[in-house]
Amino acid sequence: MLYDFRNFMMQNLDIPIENVPVAAATGAARRHRIIFSQKSSDIYNRAMDYNKQIESVRQNFPHAQVEAYIFKELSLQEQVEAVSDASIYVT
C-alpha cells in the first residue's frame, strides 16, 4: 500500500515512476542511496545536524551513495525527486 501511495504521489507531481530495481544495461544491482534530512525543522531541538552520522555511514558503507538535504529549502517536487529512489531515508 505504501508503494502504491508513493506512485500515486509521484504521478500527481508528473515525476516518472521507475519500477526497475536493477540497472537495465548491465543487470547489476543499483547503488543504494541513503538520504539524510538536515536541519529541516524550525523547532530548535528538532533541527538535527547529522554530520557525524553522515561521515560514519560514508566510511562504513563506501559503496552507498550518501546525500544530505535541507528539505525546507526545496519545493515539494524537489523533495519527492530527492527521496523517490532512496534505500534509506533518515529524518
PDB file of C-alpha atoms in Angstrom:
ATOM      1  CA  MET A   1       0.000   0.000   0.000  1.00  0.00           C
ATOM      2  CA  LEU A   2       2.875   2.411   0.772  1.00  0.00           C
ATOM      3  CA  TYR A   3       4.438   1.738  -2.621  1.00  0.00           C
ATOM      4  CA  ASP A   4       1.092   2.406  -4.316  1.00  0.00           C
ATOM      5  CA  PHE A   5       0.812   5.688  -2.391  1.00  0.00           C
ATOM      6  CA  ARG A   6       4.361   6.615  -3.447  1.00  0.00           C
ATOM      7  CA  ASN A   7       3.465   6.019  -7.084  1.00  0.00           C
ATOM      8  CA  PHE A   8       0.224   7.989  -6.722  1.00  0.00           C
ATOM      9  CA  MET A   9       2.098  10.984  -5.302  1.00  0.00           C
ATOM     10  CA  MET A  10       4.781  10.842  -7.980  1.00  0.00           C
ATOM     11  CA  GLN A  11       2.232  10.623 -10.792  1.00  0.00           C
ATOM     12  CA  ASN A  12       0.416  13.655  -9.416  1.00  0.00           C
ATOM     13  CA  LEU A  13       3.679  15.610  -9.452  1.00  0.00           C
ATOM     14  CA  ASP A  14       4.454  14.424 -13.016  1.00  0.00           C
ATOM     15  CA  ILE A  15       7.576  12.590 -11.843  1.00  0.00           C
ATOM     16  CA  PRO A  16       8.430   9.442 -13.829  1.00  0.00           C
ATOM     17  CA  ILE A  17       7.953   6.217 -11.906  1.00  0.00           C
ATOM     18  CA  GLU A  18      10.811   3.759 -12.130  1.00  0.00           C
ATOM     19  CA  ASN A  19       9.868   0.254 -11.046  1.00  0.00           C
ATOM     20  CA  VAL A  20      13.063  -1.486 -12.159  1.00  0.00           C
ATOM     21  CA  PRO A  21      15.413  -2.158  -9.209  1.00  0.00           C
ATOM     22  CA  VAL A  22      18.397  -3.207 -11.359  1.00  0.00           C
ATOM     23  CA  ALA A  23      20.441  -1.411 -13.966  1.00  0.00           C
ATOM     24  CA  ALA A  24      18.865  -2.421 -17.270  1.00  0.00           C
ATOM     25  CA  ALA A  25      22.047  -2.331 -19.336  1.00  0.00           C
ATOM     26  CA  THR A  26      24.333  -4.336 -17.061  1.00  0.00           C
ATOM     27  CA  GLY A  27      21.967  -6.313 -14.878  1.00  0.00           C
ATOM     28  CA  ALA A  28      23.964  -5.138 -11.844  1.00  0.00           C
ATOM     29  CA  ALA A  29      22.164  -4.205  -8.657  1.00  0.00           C
ATOM     30  CA  ARG A  30      21.551  -0.495  -8.338  1.00  0.00           C
ATOM     31  CA  ARG A  31      23.652   1.512  -5.909  1.00  0.00           C
ATOM     32  CA  HIS A  32      21.913   2.093  -2.590  1.00  0.00           C
ATOM     33  CA  ARG A  33      21.067   5.723  -1.767  1.00  0.00           C
ATOM     34  CA  ILE A  34      20.960   6.877   1.849  1.00  0.00           C
ATOM     35  CA  ILE A  35      19.309  10.260   2.281  1.00  0.00           C
ATOM     36  CA  PHE A  36      19.624  12.465   5.374  1.00  0.00           C
ATOM     37  CA  SER A  37      17.262  15.335   6.127  1.00  0.00           C
ATOM     38  CA  GLN A  38      19.471  18.041   7.636  1.00  0.00           C
ATOM     39  CA  LYS A  39      18.227  20.897   9.848  1.00  0.00           C
ATOM     40  CA  SER A  40      14.779  20.821   8.276  1.00  0.00           C
ATOM     41  CA  SER A  41      12.776  21.921  11.288  1.00  0.00           C
ATOM     42  CA  ASP A  42      12.345  25.447  12.619  1.00  0.00           C
ATOM     43  CA  ILE A  43      11.998  23.940  16.094  1.00  0.00           C
ATOM     44  CA  TYR A  44      15.438  24.155  17.734  1.00  0.00           C
ATOM     45  CA  ASN A  45      15.532  20.711  19.362  1.00  0.00           C
ATOM     46  CA  ARG A  46      14.308  19.075  16.140  1.00  0.00           C
ATOM     47  CA  ALA A  47      16.758  20.806  13.767  1.00  0.00           C
ATOM     48  CA  MET A  48      19.122  17.840  13.665  1.00  0.00           C
ATOM     49  CA  ASP A  49      22.649  18.089  12.334  1.00  0.00           C
ATOM     50  CA  TYR A  50      23.650  14.616  11.158  1.00  0.00           C
ATOM     51  CA  ASN A  51      27.186  15.465  10.004  1.00  0.00           C
ATOM     52  CA  LYS A  52      28.820  12.950  12.371  1.00  0.00           C
ATOM     53  CA  GLN A  53      26.401  10.195  11.334  1.00  0.00           C
ATOM     54  CA  ILE A  54      26.773  11.011   7.633  1.00  0.00           C
ATOM     55  CA  GLU A  55      30.532  10.724   7.850  1.00  0.00           C
ATOM     56  CA  SER A  56      30.242   7.429   9.730  1.00  0.00           C
ATOM     57  CA  VAL A  57      27.860   5.996   7.135  1.00  0.00           C
ATOM     58  CA  ARG A  58      30.160   7.092   4.302  1.00  0.00           C
ATOM     59  CA  GLN A  59      33.121   5.379   5.980  1.00  0.00           C
ATOM     60  CA  ASN A  60      31.271   2.166   6.834  1.00  0.00           C
ATOM     61  CA  PHE A  61      29.278   1.856   3.604  1.00  0.00           C
ATOM     62  CA  PRO A  62      31.636   3.117   0.892  1.00  0.00           C
ATOM     63  CA  HIS A  63      29.534   1.658  -1.935  1.00  0.00           C
ATOM     64  CA  ALA A  64      26.399   3.522  -0.885  1.00  0.00           C
ATOM     65  CA  GLN A  65      25.528   6.922  -2.260  1.00  0.00           C
ATOM     66  CA  VAL A  66      25.043   9.162   0.810  1.00  0.00           C
ATOM     67  CA  GLU A  67      23.304  12.513   0.356  1.00  0.00           C
ATOM     68  CA  ALA A  68      22.079  15.246   2.702  1.00  0.00           C
ATOM     69  CA  TYR A  69      19.419  17.853   2.001  1.00  0.00           C
ATOM     70  CA  ILE A  70      17.808  20.732   3.858  1.00  0.00           C
ATOM     71  CA  PHE A  71      14.309  19.899   2.698  1.00  0.00           C
ATOM     72  CA  LYS A  72      12.647  23.077   3.946  1.00  0.00           C
ATOM     73  CA  GLU A  73      14.672  24.898   1.268  1.00  0.00           C
ATOM     74  CA  LEU A  74      13.324  22.665  -1.536  1.00  0.00           C
ATOM     75  CA  SER A  75       9.993  22.641  -3.316  1.00  0.00           C
ATOM     76  CA  LEU A  76       7.686  19.669  -2.781  1.00  0.00           C
ATOM     77  CA  GLN A  77       8.588  18.315  -6.212  1.00  0.00           C
ATOM     78  CA  GLU A  78      12.327  18.614  -5.491  1.00  0.00           C
ATOM     79  CA  GLN A  79      11.841  16.806  -2.167  1.00  0.00           C
ATOM     80  CA  VAL A  80       9.948  13.928  -3.787  1.00  0.00           C
ATOM     81  CA  GLU A  81      12.525  13.624  -6.560  1.00  0.00           C
ATOM     82  CA  ALA A  82      15.344  13.537  -3.986  1.00  0.00           C
ATOM     83  CA  VAL A  83      13.870  10.662  -1.970  1.00  0.00           C
ATOM     84  CA  SER A  84      11.939   8.766  -4.657  1.00  0.00           C
ATOM     85  CA  ASP A  85      14.517   6.000  -5.041  1.00  0.00           C
ATOM     86  CA  ALA A  86      16.201   6.180  -1.645  1.00  0.00           C
ATOM     87  CA  SER A  87      17.028   2.901   0.057  1.00  0.00           C
ATOM     88  CA  ILE A  88      17.089   4.554   3.482  1.00  0.00           C
ATOM     89  CA  TYR A  89      15.695   7.941   4.495  1.00  0.00           C
ATOM     90  CA  VAL A  90      16.908   9.420   7.802  1.00  0.00           C
ATOM     91  CA  THR A  91      14.848  12.300   9.126  1.00  0.00           C
TER      92      THR A  91
END
